[in-house]
Amino acid sequence: MTTKTGDVGSRSKFAVDFQDLFTYLKCMPEKSLQKLFESPAACLSVFRVLPSFAQIILCQMVFLEKPVPRTVIDSWADKNHQNDVQEAVSALDTLGIWKNASGHTSVLAYVMSSRFRDNFRVCLLGGGKPWILQAKSESDPKKTRDAPFLDKYAQERWDCVLNYMASESSRSGSNQVMSKGQKDLTVSQDTKLVLRTAGLMVCDDGSEERITSAGFQFLLMPRPEQVWFFLTHYLSLVESRYACDVSVCLGFLCELSLSDLGQCYNSEKFGIELQTVLQHLRELGIVYQRKVRPDGDGALVRKEGLFYPTRLALGLASGLKNSSVLSWREAEEAAQAGFLIVETNYRVYAYTESELPISLLAMFTEMLHRFPGMVVAVLTRDSVRMALKMGLTAAQIVDFLKMNAHPEMRRRMLASGGSSVIPPTVSDQIHLWEKERDRITLTDGVAYNQFLSLSEYEAMRDFAREKGIAIWESNQRKTVVVAKENHEEMKRFWRKHSRP
Amino acid sequence: MVQVSKGVLVTCDPPMRQFLIWLDEKEKLGRKFILLDLDSTHLFISADVVNELMEKVDEWMDRISAQVLERDD
């Protein structure tokens, strides 16, 4: 059931505050933005996420020193694209990439912020100060790590975070399908803090952590979106907790996103705050650092000074439409190439050894049997309703089943000429189970009726209509209903109306 | 003069509305709770019965939903 009165938050699809770098930048304070523009890598990343007409404007203006009148900018686009111009102008305004340089004249003109212009030129022409990232080759060429190794590492580390979230949920739930302890599943306090800040996990009574409905939806998101979502919340913490300037940290992430996969970088010159950030990124699998045995000493330590960015880092700051992200998605898909068979009798067979997909599956199915390399689960009304109550949507569940469908399912679909990878009866039923919960919508409201005259009713109705707050009205019954929070407004109007 | 009543606006399908009206008439919640019967898809009810009402509706939905799966345990 939907109740707008209490748990409206858990029903609606949880909002990703910052879908990409551009929306994130728009919310950054002016000062941090200007500081961010000191990094050429950041300028390039910012340029890449701007609306395309803004990119055209910047290309025209980057080598100009004098202000460009607005009329000239307008002339670069034809009449049909004035909306694009408006969008571009407001984007450049909000990010402070250009300034109004009208001066005393009445002609509206703009000039690029000198900091952004200089560093953007560095991107195009080279030169400038050295970047934070300094490529360095391994002393021993045999120890160089290649892309497949880094992919595997990144996947393992990030799975660790997801596993932590998923296992916390299944521990408290009725499905005790997790067997723990084969892998290092520990997640640091810092990561836990970010998860809590992001509202993905909550601490009820100070001891046990619990996954939230947002957390559930997070688990089913594509991986690059997860990483970006996580990092936006990480960035909100770096300043207060790790004394690292948010612009410096974001600038560093921008440089990482432009780095090369399989290339080794030097971190010896990093300040203490970036070293801390680097360690956090390592834990998440965004960068890799090799463990080495220092001379004589037996214990393994992480060799400071050398690290490799993984695919999670590449294309990170360029938003999610970036091509390297796509290639990551392909790599990921190839790696875990569908393992789910869904039958028309609502049974789900998962052919996998790893814990994460199983605990994800356990969120909305009932586990029946578990064998080495395979689990059998069944979709029931109760299990799906449980997941819906936690805030998952039917579409997310169906997408998960589709995305992970076994190649055999695809083959069968093609052979039978069907259009859906999973049996339509199952996907329809999941949607029906969701719809069933929507049969009642409740809204806290206030009703006004038994007016003495038609004109009184009409005055009230017109006022509510005008304000767009009438949630129900009927001329026949002379009744108006508005939401509870709009009652005061109506009351004020009524007083004014009845005592002119 | 105008009568102002605070409560909850219920939006639902006609069968569900009939069910709620039946609950109200038979006083299944121990008392009447419908303040205004607005139209075929809307009711205005008192706010204090909402939780109880939702339980009743859930119960009803459980009764009318068929077990769709076969299991062998």
PDB file of C-alpha atoms in Angstrom, chain A residues 281-398:
ATOM      1  CA  LEU A 281      40.807   4.634  -3.207  1.00  0.00           C
ATOM      2  CA  ARG A 282      42.958   1.546  -2.913  1.00  0.00           C
ATOM      3  CA  GLU A 283      40.509  -0.017  -0.517  1.00  0.00           C
ATOM      4  CA  LEU A 284      37.696   0.560  -3.010  1.00  0.00           C
ATOM      5  CA  GLY A 285      39.685  -0.896  -5.877  1.00  0.00           C
ATOM      6  CA  ILE A 286      39.965   2.396  -7.733  1.00  0.00           C
ATOM      7  CA  VAL A 287      43.745   2.197  -7.580  1.00  0.00           C
ATOM      8  CA  TYR A 288      46.033  -0.770  -7.017  1.00  0.00           C
ATOM      9  CA  GLN A 289      49.188  -0.866  -4.930  1.00  0.00           C
ATOM     10  CA  ARG A 290      51.442  -3.858  -4.899  1.00  0.00           C
ATOM     11  CA  LYS A 291      52.440  -5.479  -1.653  1.00  0.00           C
ATOM     12  CA  VAL A 292      56.176  -5.970  -1.343  1.00  0.00           C
ATOM     13  CA  ARG A 293      58.569  -7.541   1.101  1.00  0.00           C
ATOM     14  CA  PRO A 294      61.054  -4.920   2.240  1.00  0.00           C
ATOM     15  CA  ASP A 295      64.624  -6.232   2.443  1.00  0.00           C
ATOM     16  CA  GLY A 296      65.107  -8.814   5.142  1.00  0.00           C
ATOM     17  CA  ASP A 297      61.809  -8.110   6.820  1.00  0.00           C
ATOM     18  CA  GLY A 298      59.264 -10.892   6.498  1.00  0.00           C
ATOM     19  CA  ALA A 299      55.989  -9.008   6.612  1.00  0.00           C
ATOM     20  CA  LEU A 300      54.255  -7.752   3.483  1.00  0.00           C
ATOM     21  CA  VAL A 301      53.730  -4.034   3.305  1.00  0.00           C
ATOM     22  CA  ARG A 302      52.248  -1.873   0.657  1.00  0.00           C
ATOM     23  CA  LYS A 303      55.001  -0.207  -1.218  1.00  0.00           C
ATOM     24  CA  GLU A 304      54.324   3.454  -1.035  1.00  0.00           C
ATOM     25  CA  GLY A 305      55.336   5.333  -4.075  1.00  0.00           C
ATOM     26  CA  LEU A 306      53.882   3.211  -6.834  1.00  0.00           C
ATOM     27  CA  PHE A 307      50.279   2.662  -7.809  1.00  0.00           C
ATOM     28  CA  TYR A 308      48.143   1.703 -10.820  1.00  0.00           C
ATOM     29  CA  PRO A 309      44.746   3.231 -11.565  1.00  0.00           C
ATOM     30  CA  THR A 310      42.132   0.572 -12.381  1.00  0.00           C
ATOM     31  CA  ARG A 311      39.268   0.775 -14.802  1.00  0.00           C
ATOM     32  CA  LEU A 312      37.042   2.094 -12.019  1.00  0.00           C
ATOM     33  CA  ALA A 313      39.159   5.258 -12.025  1.00  0.00           C
ATOM     34  CA  LEU A 314      39.119   5.800 -15.757  1.00  0.00           C
ATOM     35  CA  GLY A 315      36.315   7.903 -17.082  1.00  0.00           C
ATOM     36  CA  LEU A 316      35.142   8.429 -13.540  1.00  0.00           C
ATOM     37  CA  ALA A 317      34.996  12.202 -13.690  1.00  0.00           C
ATOM     38  CA  SER A 318      33.830  12.406 -17.271  1.00  0.00           C
ATOM     39  CA  GLY A 319      30.314  11.494 -16.314  1.00  0.00           C
ATOM     40  CA  LEU A 320      28.764   8.185 -17.171  1.00  0.00           C
ATOM     41  CA  LYS A 321      28.333   8.462 -20.897  1.00  0.00           C
ATOM     42  CA  ASN A 322      32.049   8.120 -21.438  1.00  0.00           C
ATOM     43  CA  SER A 323      33.344   5.431 -23.721  1.00  0.00           C
ATOM     44  CA  SER A 324      35.830   3.958 -21.278  1.00  0.00           C
ATOM     45  CA  VAL A 325      32.938   3.408 -18.912  1.00  0.00           C
ATOM     46  CA  LEU A 326      31.161   1.523 -21.640  1.00  0.00           C
ATOM     47  CA  SER A 327      34.156  -0.650 -22.217  1.00  0.00           C
ATOM     48  CA  TRP A 328      34.204  -1.319 -18.497  1.00  0.00           C
ATOM     49  CA  ARG A 329      30.596  -2.337 -18.659  1.00  0.00           C
ATOM     50  CA  GLU A 330      31.383  -4.716 -21.457  1.00  0.00           C
ATOM     51  CA  ALA A 331      34.296  -6.114 -19.527  1.00  0.00           C
ATOM     52  CA  GLU A 332      32.072  -6.602 -16.539  1.00  0.00           C
ATOM     53  CA  GLU A 333      29.347  -8.246 -18.538  1.00  0.00           C
ATOM     54  CA  ALA A 334      31.806 -10.573 -20.167  1.00  0.00           C
ATOM     55  CA  ALA A 335      33.304 -11.433 -16.806  1.00  0.00           C
ATOM     56  CA  GLN A 336      30.107 -12.537 -15.172  1.00  0.00           C
ATOM     57  CA  ALA A 337      28.253 -13.582 -18.354  1.00  0.00           C
ATOM     58  CA  GLY A 338      24.744 -14.388 -17.163  1.00  0.00           C
ATOM     59  CA  PHE A 339      24.262 -17.100 -14.611  1.00  0.00           C
ATOM     60  CA  LEU A 340      20.503 -17.039 -13.980  1.00  0.00           C
ATOM     61  CA  ILE A 341      17.867 -19.354 -15.355  1.00  0.00           C
ATOM     62  CA  VAL A 342      14.304 -18.261 -14.652  1.00  0.00           C
ATOM     63  CA  GLU A 343      11.571 -20.792 -15.297  1.00  0.00           C
ATOM     64  CA  THR A 344       7.891 -20.185 -15.850  1.00  0.00           C
ATOM     65  CA  ASN A 345       7.166 -21.856 -12.500  1.00  0.00           C
ATOM     66  CA  TYR A 346       8.924 -18.945 -10.769  1.00  0.00           C
ATOM     67  CA  ARG A 347      11.993 -20.950  -9.960  1.00  0.00           C
ATOM     68  CA  VAL A 348      15.338 -19.290 -10.331  1.00  0.00           C
ATOM     69  CA  TYR A 349      18.542 -21.278 -10.747  1.00  0.00           C
ATOM     70  CA  ALA A 350      21.755 -19.356 -10.213  1.00  0.00           C
ATOM     71  CA  TYR A 351      24.926 -20.974 -11.464  1.00  0.00           C
ATOM     72  CA  THR A 352      27.569 -19.082  -9.559  1.00  0.00           C
ATOM     73  CA  GLU A 353      30.154 -19.525  -6.854  1.00  0.00           C
ATOM     74  CA  SER A 354      30.381 -15.935  -5.722  1.00  0.00           C
ATOM     75  CA  GLU A 355      28.505 -14.588  -2.760  1.00  0.00           C
ATOM     76  CA  LEU A 356      27.461 -11.225  -4.072  1.00  0.00           C
ATOM     77  CA  PRO A 357      24.997 -12.273  -6.784  1.00  0.00           C
ATOM     78  CA  ILE A 358      23.525 -14.832  -4.422  1.00  0.00           C
ATOM     79  CA  SER A 359      22.912 -12.314  -1.688  1.00  0.00           C
ATOM     80  CA  LEU A 360      21.457  -9.923  -4.243  1.00  0.00           C
ATOM     81  CA  LEU A 361      19.148 -12.677  -5.405  1.00  0.00           C
ATOM     82  CA  ALA A 362      18.202 -13.456  -1.826  1.00  0.00           C
ATOM     83  CA  MET A 363      16.826  -9.942  -1.478  1.00  0.00           C
ATOM     84  CA  PHE A 364      13.729 -10.807  -3.478  1.00  0.00           C
ATOM     85  CA  THR A 365      13.532 -14.602  -3.618  1.00  0.00           C
ATOM     86  CA  GLU A 366      13.133 -17.431  -1.193  1.00  0.00           C
ATOM     87  CA  MET A 367      16.146 -19.726  -1.153  1.00  0.00           C
ATOM     88  CA  LEU A 368      15.259 -23.398  -1.515  1.00  0.00           C
ATOM     89  CA  HIS A 369      18.468 -25.334  -2.056  1.00  0.00           C
ATOM     90  CA  ARG A 370      22.130 -24.577  -2.151  1.00  0.00           C
ATOM     91  CA  PHE A 371      24.637 -26.755  -3.962  1.00  0.00           C
ATOM     92  CA  PRO A 372      28.270 -26.199  -4.756  1.00  0.00           C
ATOM     93  CA  GLY A 373      28.209 -23.844  -7.727  1.00  0.00           C
ATOM     94  CA  MET A 374      24.450 -23.545  -7.885  1.00  0.00           C
ATOM     95  CA  VAL A 375      21.534 -22.299  -5.851  1.00  0.00           C
ATOM     96  CA  VAL A 376      17.823 -22.778  -6.352  1.00  0.00           C
ATOM     97  CA  ALA A 377      15.451 -20.052  -5.328  1.00  0.00           C
ATOM     98  CA  VAL A 378      11.836 -19.278  -5.939  1.00  0.00           C
ATOM     99  CA  LEU A 379      10.056 -15.994  -6.516  1.00  0.00           C
ATOM    100  CA  THR A 380       7.051 -15.795  -4.241  1.00  0.00           C
ATOM    101  CA  ARG A 381       4.540 -13.097  -3.594  1.00  0.00           C
ATOM    102  CA  ASP A 382       5.860 -12.700  -0.075  1.00  0.00           C
ATOM    103  CA  SER A 383       9.508 -12.523  -1.038  1.00  0.00           C
ATOM    104  CA  VAL A 384       8.869  -9.977  -3.776  1.00  0.00           C
ATOM    105  CA  ARG A 385       6.585  -7.943  -1.554  1.00  0.00           C
ATOM    106  CA  MET A 386       9.315  -7.915   1.074  1.00  0.00           C
ATOM    107  CA  ALA A 387      11.720  -6.440  -1.441  1.00  0.00           C
ATOM    108  CA  LEU A 388       9.130  -3.930  -2.627  1.00  0.00           C
ATOM    109  CA  LYS A 389       8.618  -2.850   0.967  1.00  0.00           C
ATOM    110  CA  MET A 390      12.345  -2.271   1.232  1.00  0.00           C
ATOM    111  CA  GLY A 391      12.058   0.149  -1.660  1.00  0.00           C
ATOM    112  CA  LEU A 392      13.083  -1.914  -4.651  1.00  0.00           C
ATOM    113  CA  THR A 393      10.878  -1.526  -7.704  1.00  0.00           C
ATOM    114  CA  ALA A 394       9.516  -4.283  -9.904  1.00  0.00           C
ATOM    115  CA  ALA A 395      11.436  -2.824 -12.829  1.00  0.00           C
ATOM    116  CA  GLN A 396      14.708  -3.122 -10.924  1.00  0.00           C
ATOM    117  CA  ILE A 397      14.042  -6.741 -10.062  1.00  0.00           C
ATOM    118  CA  VAL A 398      13.123  -7.615 -13.640  1.00  0.00           C
TER     119      VAL A 398
END
